[in-house]
Coordinates of C-alpha atoms and ligand atoms in Angstrom, one line a residue:
M1 CA -91.9 -22.7 67.9
P2 CA -96.3 -21.8 67.7
A3 CA -97.8 -24.3 65.2
G4 CA -97.8 -23.9 61.8
Q5 CA -94.6 -20.7 62.0
Q6 CA -91.4 -22.3 60.3
E7 CA -88.1 -22.3 60.6
M8 CA -85.9 -21.3 56.6
T9 CA -84.8 -18.5 56.0
R10 CA -86.3 -16.0 54.1
A11 CA -84.1 -16.6 51.4
D12 CA -84.9 -21.1 51.3
A13 CA -88.5 -21.2 51.1
P14 CA -89.8 -22.4 48.5
V15 CA -90.8 -20.6 45.2
V16 CA -91.6 -22.8 42.4
T17 CA -92.9 -20.3 39.9
H18 CA -90.9 -17.1 37.8
G19 CA -91.2 -13.9 36.3
P20 CA -89.2 -11.8 34.8
D21 CA -88.7 -10.3 37.7
S22 CA -89.7 -12.4 40.2
H23 CA -86.4 -12.6 41.3
A24 CA -85.3 -9.3 42.3
V25 CA -88.7 -8.2 43.9
D26 CA -89.2 -11.7 45.7
S27 CA -85.4 -10.7 47.2
V28 CA -86.4 -7.4 48.5
I29 CA -89.8 -8.8 50.0
R30 CA -87.8 -11.3 51.2
R31 CA -84.8 -9.5 52.8
R32 CA -86.9 -6.9 54.4
F33 CA -87.4 -7.1 58.1
A34 CA -87.7 -5.1 61.1
N35 CA -84.0 -3.7 61.0
R36 CA -83.4 -1.4 64.5
R37 CA -79.2 -0.8 63.9
Y38 CA -78.3 1.9 61.3
A39 CA -74.7 3.2 60.1
R40 CA -74.5 6.4 60.4
R41 CA -74.1 6.9 56.9
P42 CA -76.3 9.1 55.0
V43 CA -78.9 8.9 53.0
S44 CA -79.6 12.3 50.6
Q45 CA -83.0 13.5 50.2
Q46 CA -83.8 12.8 46.1
M47 CA -83.5 8.9 47.3
I48 CA -86.2 9.9 49.5
T49 CA -87.7 11.7 47.0
D50 CA -87.2 8.1 44.5
I51 CA -88.7 6.1 47.4
L52 CA -91.8 8.4 47.6
E53 CA -92.1 9.4 43.6
V54 CA -92.4 4.9 43.3
A55 CA -94.7 4.5 46.9
R56 CA -97.1 7.1 45.2
F57 CA -98.9 4.1 43.0
T58 CA -99.7 2.7 45.7
P59 CA -103.6 1.6 45.1
S60 CA -106.3 3.2 47.6
G61 CA -109.9 2.8 47.6
A62 CA -111.5 5.0 44.8
N63 CA -107.9 6.3 44.9
I64 CA -108.1 8.5 47.8
Q65 CA -105.2 8.6 48.2
P66 CA -105.3 8.7 52.8
W67 CA -101.1 9.3 53.3
R68 CA -99.4 12.0 55.0
V69 CA -95.7 11.6 55.3
Y70 CA -93.2 14.0 58.0
V71 CA -89.3 13.0 56.6
L72 CA -86.5 14.0 59.1
A73 CA -83.1 14.3 59.4
G74 CA -80.4 15.9 60.7
P75 CA -80.6 18.4 63.8
E76 CA -84.2 18.2 63.3
K77 CA -84.9 14.9 63.7
D78 CA -82.8 14.1 66.6
K79 CA -84.9 18.0 68.1
V80 CA -88.0 15.7 67.3
S81 CA -86.3 12.5 68.9
Q82 CA -85.5 14.8 72.0
A83 CA -89.1 15.8 72.7
L84 CA -90.3 12.1 72.5
L85 CA -87.4 10.9 74.8
R86 CA -88.3 13.2 77.4
A87 CA -91.5 12.6 77.1
H88 CA -91.5 9.0 77.4
T89 CA -88.7 9.3 80.0
D90 CA -91.0 11.7 82.6
E91 CA -94.4 11.6 81.6
R92 CA -95.6 8.6 79.5
D93 CA -98.3 7.6 82.0
Q94 CA -99.8 11.5 80.1
H95 CA -99.7 10.3 76.7
A96 CA -102.0 8.1 74.4
S97 CA -101.8 6.8 71.5
E98 CA -105.1 7.7 69.4
Y99 CA -105.8 4.6 67.9
A100 CA -105.5 0.9 69.6
Y101 CA -103.2 -1.4 67.3
Y102 CA -103.6 -4.0 69.5
S103 CA -106.8 -5.9 70.6
P104 CA -106.3 -5.9 74.4
E105 CA -107.2 -10.2 74.7
L106 CA -105.3 -11.7 71.6
P107 CA -107.1 -14.1 71.5
E108 CA -104.8 -17.9 69.3
P109 CA -103.1 -17.6 67.8
Y110 CA -102.2 -14.1 67.4
L111 CA -101.7 -14.6 71.4
S112 CA -98.9 -17.7 70.8
R113 CA -97.6 -15.7 67.9
R114 CA -96.3 -12.8 70.1
N115 CA -95.4 -14.6 73.4
E116 CA -93.0 -16.3 70.8
F117 CA -91.7 -12.7 69.3
G118 CA -91.4 -11.0 72.5
R119 CA -88.5 -14.0 73.3
I120 CA -86.8 -13.9 69.8
F121 CA -86.9 -10.3 70.0
Y122 CA -85.4 -9.9 73.4
G123 CA -83.9 -13.5 73.2
S124 CA -82.3 -11.5 70.1
L125 CA -81.1 -8.4 72.6
G126 CA -80.0 -10.6 74.8
I127 CA -82.6 -9.1 77.3
A128 CA -84.2 -11.6 79.8
Q129 CA -88.6 -10.8 79.4
S130 CA -88.4 -10.3 83.2
D131 CA -86.1 -7.5 82.6
L132 CA -88.1 -4.6 82.7
A133 CA -85.3 -2.1 83.3
A134 CA -84.1 -3.2 80.0
R135 CA -87.0 -3.9 78.2
A136 CA -88.3 -0.6 78.3
G137 CA -83.9 1.2 77.5
Q138 CA -85.4 -0.7 74.2
T139 CA -88.8 0.7 73.7
A140 CA -86.6 4.4 73.7
K141 CA -84.8 3.4 70.9
N142 CA -87.6 3.8 68.7
Y143 CA -87.9 7.8 69.2
G144 CA -84.3 7.7 68.2
F145 CA -85.3 6.0 64.8
F146 CA -83.2 3.1 66.2
G147 CA -80.3 5.8 65.1
A148 CA -81.5 5.6 61.5
P149 CA -80.5 8.5 59.4
V150 CA -83.9 9.3 58.4
G151 CA -87.3 8.9 60.0
L152 CA -91.0 9.2 58.4
L153 CA -93.7 9.7 60.9
L154 CA -97.4 9.1 58.5
T155 CA -100.7 10.2 59.3
I156 CA -104.6 9.8 58.1
D157 CA -107.3 12.0 58.1
R158 CA -109.3 11.2 61.0
R159 CA -113.0 11.5 59.3
L160 CA -111.5 8.8 57.0
A161 CA -112.9 5.1 57.6
T162 CA -111.5 1.9 58.3
G163 CA -111.0 1.5 54.8
S164 CA -108.1 3.9 54.5
W165 CA -106.7 2.5 57.0
L166 CA -105.4 -0.5 54.3
D167 CA -104.8 2.0 52.2
L168 CA -102.4 3.8 54.0
G169 CA -100.6 0.1 55.2
M170 CA -99.9 -0.9 51.9
F171 CA -98.2 3.0 51.2
I172 CA -96.2 1.8 54.4
Q173 CA -95.4 -1.2 52.5
T174 CA -94.1 -0.2 49.3
V175 CA -91.7 2.6 50.8
M176 CA -90.1 -0.8 52.7
I177 CA -90.2 -2.5 49.4
A178 CA -89.0 0.6 47.5
A179 CA -86.5 1.4 50.4
G180 CA -85.3 -2.2 50.2
A181 CA -84.8 -2.3 46.4
R182 CA -81.6 0.7 47.1
G183 CA -79.9 -0.9 49.7
L184 CA -82.1 0.2 52.8
Q185 CA -83.2 -1.5 55.7
T186 CA -86.5 0.4 57.7
C187 CA -88.8 -0.7 60.4
P188 CA -92.0 0.6 61.0
Q189 CA -92.5 1.5 64.3
E190 CA -96.3 2.3 66.0
T191 CA -94.6 3.4 69.0
F192 CA -94.8 7.1 67.6
A193 CA -98.6 7.2 68.0
K194 CA -98.3 7.3 71.6
Y195 CA -96.0 10.4 71.5
H196 CA -98.7 13.2 68.6
R197 CA -99.1 15.9 71.4
P198 CA -95.1 16.7 71.2
L199 CA -95.0 15.4 67.4
R200 CA -97.9 18.2 66.6
E201 CA -95.8 20.9 68.9
L202 CA -92.9 20.5 66.3
L203 CA -94.2 19.3 62.8
P204 CA -97.3 21.2 60.7
I205 CA -99.6 18.7 62.1
S206 CA -103.2 19.4 62.0
A207 CA -105.5 19.1 64.0
E208 CA -107.7 16.4 61.4
E209 CA -104.6 13.8 61.0
M210 CA -103.7 11.2 63.4
V211 CA -100.6 10.3 64.0
V212 CA -100.5 6.3 62.9
C213 CA -96.6 5.3 62.8
G214 CA -93.2 6.0 62.0
I215 CA -90.3 4.5 59.7
S216 CA -86.9 3.9 60.6
M217 CA -84.8 4.1 57.3
G218 CA -81.6 3.8 56.1
F219 CA -78.5 1.3 56.0
A220 CA -77.5 -1.3 57.9
E221 CA -75.3 -1.1 60.8
E222 CA -73.9 -4.7 59.3
A223 CA -75.9 -7.5 58.3
D224 CA -77.6 -8.2 60.9
T225 CA -80.2 -11.5 60.7
R226 CA -80.1 -11.8 64.6
G227 CA -84.1 -11.8 65.6
L228 CA -85.6 -12.5 62.2
M229 CA -88.9 -13.7 62.6
P230 CA -90.7 -17.0 61.9
K231 CA -94.1 -16.3 59.4
V232 CA -96.5 -19.3 59.4
A233 CA -96.9 -21.5 56.4
V234 CA -98.9 -20.8 53.6
G235 CA -100.8 -23.7 53.8
E236 CA -101.7 -22.3 57.7
F237 CA -103.3 -19.2 56.4
T238 CA -105.2 -19.8 52.8
T239 CA -107.6 -21.4 51.8
F240 CA -107.8 -22.8 47.8
V241 CA -110.5 -22.9 45.7
G242 CA -110.8 -24.5 42.5
F243 CA -107.3 -24.8 41.2
A244 CA -107.2 -28.0 39.0
D245 CA -103.8 -28.2 38.3
A246 CA -100.5 -25.8 37.7
T247 CA -100.5 -24.0 34.6
E248 CA -101.3 -20.4 36.1
G249 CA -98.6 -18.9 36.3
D250 CA -96.1 -21.4 34.4
P251 CA -94.4 -18.8 32.0
S252 CA -93.9 -21.8 29.5
W253 CA -98.0 -22.1 29.0
D254 CA -99.0 -20.5 25.9
T255 CA -102.6 -18.9 25.7
A256 CA -101.5 -18.8 21.5
K257 CA -101.6 -22.4 22.1
T258 CA -105.3 -22.9 23.8
Ligands
FMN1 C1 -97.4 -1.4 61.7 C2 -96.2 -1.9 62.5 C3 -95.8 -1.1 63.8 C4 -94.5 -2.1 63.8 N1 -94.0 -1.1 65.6 C5 -92.7 -1.4 65.9 C6 -92.4 -0.6 67.3 O1 -93.0 0.1 67.3 N2 -91.4 -1.1 67.7 C7 -90.5 -2.0 67.4 O2 -89.8 -2.2 67.3 N3 -91.1 -3.4 65.8 C8 -92.6 -2.5 65.6 N4 -92.5 -3.2 64.4 C9 -91.9 -4.2 63.6 C10 -92.8 -6.0 64.2 O3 -92.3 -6.3 65.6 C11 -92.0 -6.5 63.3 O4 -92.2 -5.9 61.6 C12 -92.2 -8.5 63.3 O5 -92.1 -8.5 64.5 C13 -92.1 -8.8 62.3 O6 -90.8 -8.9 62.4 P1 -90.1 -8.7 60.9 O7 -90.7 -7.2 60.1 O8 -88.7 -8.9 61.0 O9 -90.8 -9.2 59.9 C14 -93.8 -3.0 63.8 C15 -94.4 -3.3 63.0 C16 -95.4 -3.0 62.0 C17 -96.2 -3.7 61.3

């Protein structure tokens, strides 16, 4: 395991301070993981609408709100999945994402983390990392939204700048948290960006929109916690400056007394 990554499960990481909603919110955030196995149980349009009703309160620079979402279910979702799977199987070299998700040369420590991801991910699926056919088969499952009853596709206006991608990322996480609070699991997926051309043939995606990613969403098939990813410890990515003591965030601290 690369330096700084914690092996402990998500539930037992130390949290000392509590607020009125911290247990519920922390628990939803900690229980979220990239779920790739879904039950057939359907999810209603109302539930998705409720999730988006919450997510629309995501902040964005100058309140631009750059997100655009396509929500797919039923036979229409299947039609999209089949088209993408066909493209992926027959002509994958003819397709390319309109943006680079990964740097072509990952520096450390990111390279080690990605290697660790590969070991855990394929290990949890019983796939040897050298087994390219099995790995390709796993990648293909992305296009069926891993069997989830609902698939979301997110786009952004290509005329916007990098800052708006921050806003979209926050929106995506808010969607996943609101879904998690309703007992749903999710998986964000950049793999959809590659097949934006077949997507444009099936959905009313305008020329200005760039396909950024998808999200699989549904109830989990089972409590599938295999392959949980280790997370870097707070001290590895944080520099605290100017803290004298721990009074802030402590609910027993009463401003009236000061
Ligand atoms: C923007 C984004 C794109 C992702 N794309 C994919 C994808 O295309 N396919 C996939 O199986 N997982 C994808 N993932 C899931 C990551 O592999 C996963 O979030 C990461 O390994 C950390 O694991 P965790 O989400 O379970 O904590 C993506 C995650 C993010 C945030």
